[in-house]
Amino acid sequence: PGRAAEVSPAGSGALLYDVAMADGGVTARAWCEWWVYEDRAAALRRFMDESFPGVVMLERATASNFRFRIPNGGGELKICNVFERFEANKDDVGVQSYSAAQTSLEQVFISFASSDLNPEVAALAKPAA
């Protein structure tokens, strides 16, 4: 029942919404395809949440393209374990292709430089007295 509410300008069904607004409706095929993609997305999200506690979805670029941040579990999770879990479950979850990479030092620096943990950024965020 709640999924239909996703057909909105900001929801996962934004493209369906746009087509419906422009054409006065959507085809049954388009609706069903979107529904199946949402089922697959929900299965992937469950798999990620169960396999990698603390995972964060960073981006959903398309109906079937996602980007997640997987915490390393205090150094316990190795990248080979990520690949093992995906290989063991990709058919059940409906994953056709995937990639995984460790965060580079450049990414860590950029993230810190733009975060509130950086004293220069935090000073800019404080209201002037």
GROMACS .gro file of C-alpha atoms in nm:
model
  129
    1PRO     CA    1   0.000   0.000   0.000
    2GLY     CA    2   0.274   0.250   0.086
    3ARG     CA    3   0.467   0.184  -0.232
    4ALA     CA    4   0.216   0.367  -0.452
    5ALA     CA    5   0.301   0.684  -0.257
    6GLU     CA    6   0.651   0.656  -0.407
    7VAL     CA    7   0.501   0.764  -0.740
    8SER     CA    8   0.565   1.129  -0.662
    9PRO     CA    9   0.810   1.398  -0.775
   10ALA     CA   10   1.061   1.301  -0.504
   11GLY     CA   11   0.987   0.927  -0.475
   12SER     CA   12   1.143   0.625  -0.640
   13GLY     CA   13   0.860   0.638  -0.894
   14ALA     CA   14   0.940   0.994  -1.002
   15LEU     CA   15   0.979   0.892  -1.366
   16LEU     CA   16   0.634   0.727  -1.362
   17TYR     CA   17   0.495   1.042  -1.203
   18ASP     CA   18   0.647   1.261  -1.474
   19VAL     CA   19   0.507   1.038  -1.751
   20ALA     CA   20   0.164   1.032  -1.585
   21MET     CA   21   0.160   1.410  -1.558
   22ALA     CA   22   0.271   1.457  -1.919
   23ASP     CA   23   0.061   1.184  -2.081
   24GLY     CA   24  -0.231   1.156  -1.843
   25GLY     CA   25  -0.132   0.809  -1.723
   26VAL     CA   26   0.118   0.526  -1.758
   27THR     CA   27   0.092   0.189  -1.926
   28ALA     CA   28   0.029  -0.123  -1.722
   29ARG     CA   29   0.362  -0.255  -1.845
   30ALA     CA   30   0.553   0.050  -1.716
   31TRP     CA   31   0.375   0.026  -1.380
   32CYS     CA   32   0.453  -0.347  -1.349
   33GLU     CA   33   0.818  -0.300  -1.448
   34TRP     CA   34   0.856  -0.029  -1.186
   35TRP     CA   35   0.691  -0.254  -0.925
   36VAL     CA   36   0.931  -0.540  -1.004
   37TYR     CA   37   1.230  -0.305  -0.977
   38GLU     CA   38   1.100  -0.190  -0.639
   39ASP     CA   39   1.071  -0.553  -0.525
   40ARG     CA   40   1.431  -0.613  -0.630
   41ALA     CA   41   1.545  -0.293  -0.459
   42ALA     CA   42   1.373  -0.402  -0.135
   43ALA     CA   43   1.540  -0.745  -0.155
   44LEU     CA   44   1.879  -0.583  -0.212
   45ARG     CA   45   1.824  -0.345   0.079
   46ARG     CA   46   1.732  -0.636   0.311
   47PHE     CA   47   2.041  -0.827   0.200
   48MET     CA   48   2.266  -0.526   0.257
   49ASP     CA   49   2.116  -0.451   0.600
   50GLU     CA   50   2.147  -0.814   0.712
   51SER     CA   51   2.494  -0.870   0.567
   52PHE     CA   52   2.659  -0.540   0.655
   53PRO     CA   53   2.528  -0.378   0.976
   54GLY     CA   54   2.540  -0.001   0.956
   55VAL     CA   55   2.534   0.008   0.575
   56VAL     CA   56   2.419   0.337   0.422
   57MET     CA   57   2.267   0.376   0.077
   58LEU     CA   58   2.445   0.675  -0.075
   59GLU     CA   59   2.276   0.687  -0.412
   60ARG     CA   60   2.016   0.525  -0.631
   61ALA     CA   61   2.113   0.650  -0.975
   62THR     CA   62   1.856   0.442  -1.164
   63ALA     CA   63   1.595   0.180  -1.086
   64SER     CA   64   1.869  -0.083  -1.076
   65ASN     CA   65   2.189   0.107  -0.993
   66PHE     CA   66   2.278   0.166  -0.628
   67ARG     CA   67   2.578   0.289  -0.432
   68PHE     CA   68   2.628   0.193  -0.068
   69ARG     CA   69   2.880   0.270   0.202
   70ILE     CA   70   2.967  -0.041   0.400
   71PRO     CA   71   3.134   0.021   0.736
   72ASN     CA   72   3.439  -0.193   0.798
   73GLY     CA   73   3.315  -0.311   1.138
   74GLY     CA   74   3.610  -0.177   1.331
   75GLY     CA   75   3.856  -0.327   1.085
   76GLU     CA   76   3.698  -0.674   1.100
   77LEU     CA   77   3.539  -0.668   0.754
   78LYS     CA   78   3.776  -0.732   0.468
   79ILE     CA   79   3.698  -0.653   0.107
   80CYS     CA   80   3.731  -1.022   0.018
   81ASN     CA   81   3.440  -1.090   0.259
   82VAL     CA   82   3.226  -0.837   0.074
   83PHE     CA   83   3.293  -1.016  -0.256
   84GLU     CA   84   3.225  -1.356  -0.096
   85ARG     CA   85   2.886  -1.241   0.036
   86PHE     CA   86   2.784  -1.092  -0.297
   87GLU     CA   87   2.893  -1.397  -0.495
   88ALA     CA   88   2.706  -1.630  -0.257
   89ASN     CA   89   2.385  -1.424  -0.273
   90LYS     CA   90   2.379  -1.237  -0.604
   91ASP     CA   91   2.129  -1.472  -0.772
   92ASP     CA   92   1.891  -1.467  -0.474
   93VAL     CA   93   1.905  -1.089  -0.454
   94GLY     CA   94   1.892  -1.034  -0.831
   95VAL     CA   95   2.230  -0.862  -0.861
   96GLN     CA   96   2.367  -0.882  -1.213
   97SER     CA   97   2.690  -0.694  -1.157
   98TYR     CA   98   2.862  -0.517  -0.871
   99SER     CA   99   3.189  -0.363  -0.767
  100ALA     CA  100   3.350  -0.295  -0.433
  101ALA     CA  101   3.647  -0.082  -0.340
  102GLN     CA  102   3.815   0.039  -0.028
  103THR     CA  103   3.801   0.410   0.049
  104SER     CA  104   4.110   0.588  -0.078
  105LEU     CA  105   4.308   0.834   0.133
  106GLU     CA  106   4.198   1.108  -0.107
  107GLN     CA  107   3.831   1.023  -0.040
  108VAL     CA  108   3.895   1.030   0.336
  109PHE     CA  109   4.066   1.370   0.307
  110ILE     CA  110   3.788   1.519   0.093
  111SER     CA  111   3.523   1.386   0.331
  112PHE     CA  112   3.703   1.532   0.634
  113ALA     CA  113   3.775   1.862   0.462
  114SER     CA  114   3.406   1.915   0.391
  115SER     CA  115   3.269   1.786   0.722
  116ASP     CA  116   3.182   1.968   1.043
  117LEU     CA  117   3.476   1.788   1.207
  118ASN     CA  118   3.706   2.021   1.016
  119PRO     CA  119   3.751   2.328   1.241
  120GLU     CA  120   3.750   2.563   0.940
  121VAL     CA  121   3.415   2.430   0.816
  122ALA     CA  122   3.269   2.427   1.168
  123ALA     CA  123   3.373   2.793   1.217
  124LEU     CA  124   3.192   2.892   0.898
  125ALA     CA  125   2.876   2.714   1.013
  126LYS     CA  126   2.856   2.907   1.343
  127PRO     CA  127   2.634   3.216   1.338
  128ALA     CA  128   2.816   3.546   1.372
  129ALA     CA  129   2.800   3.696   1.721
   0.00000   0.00000   0.00000
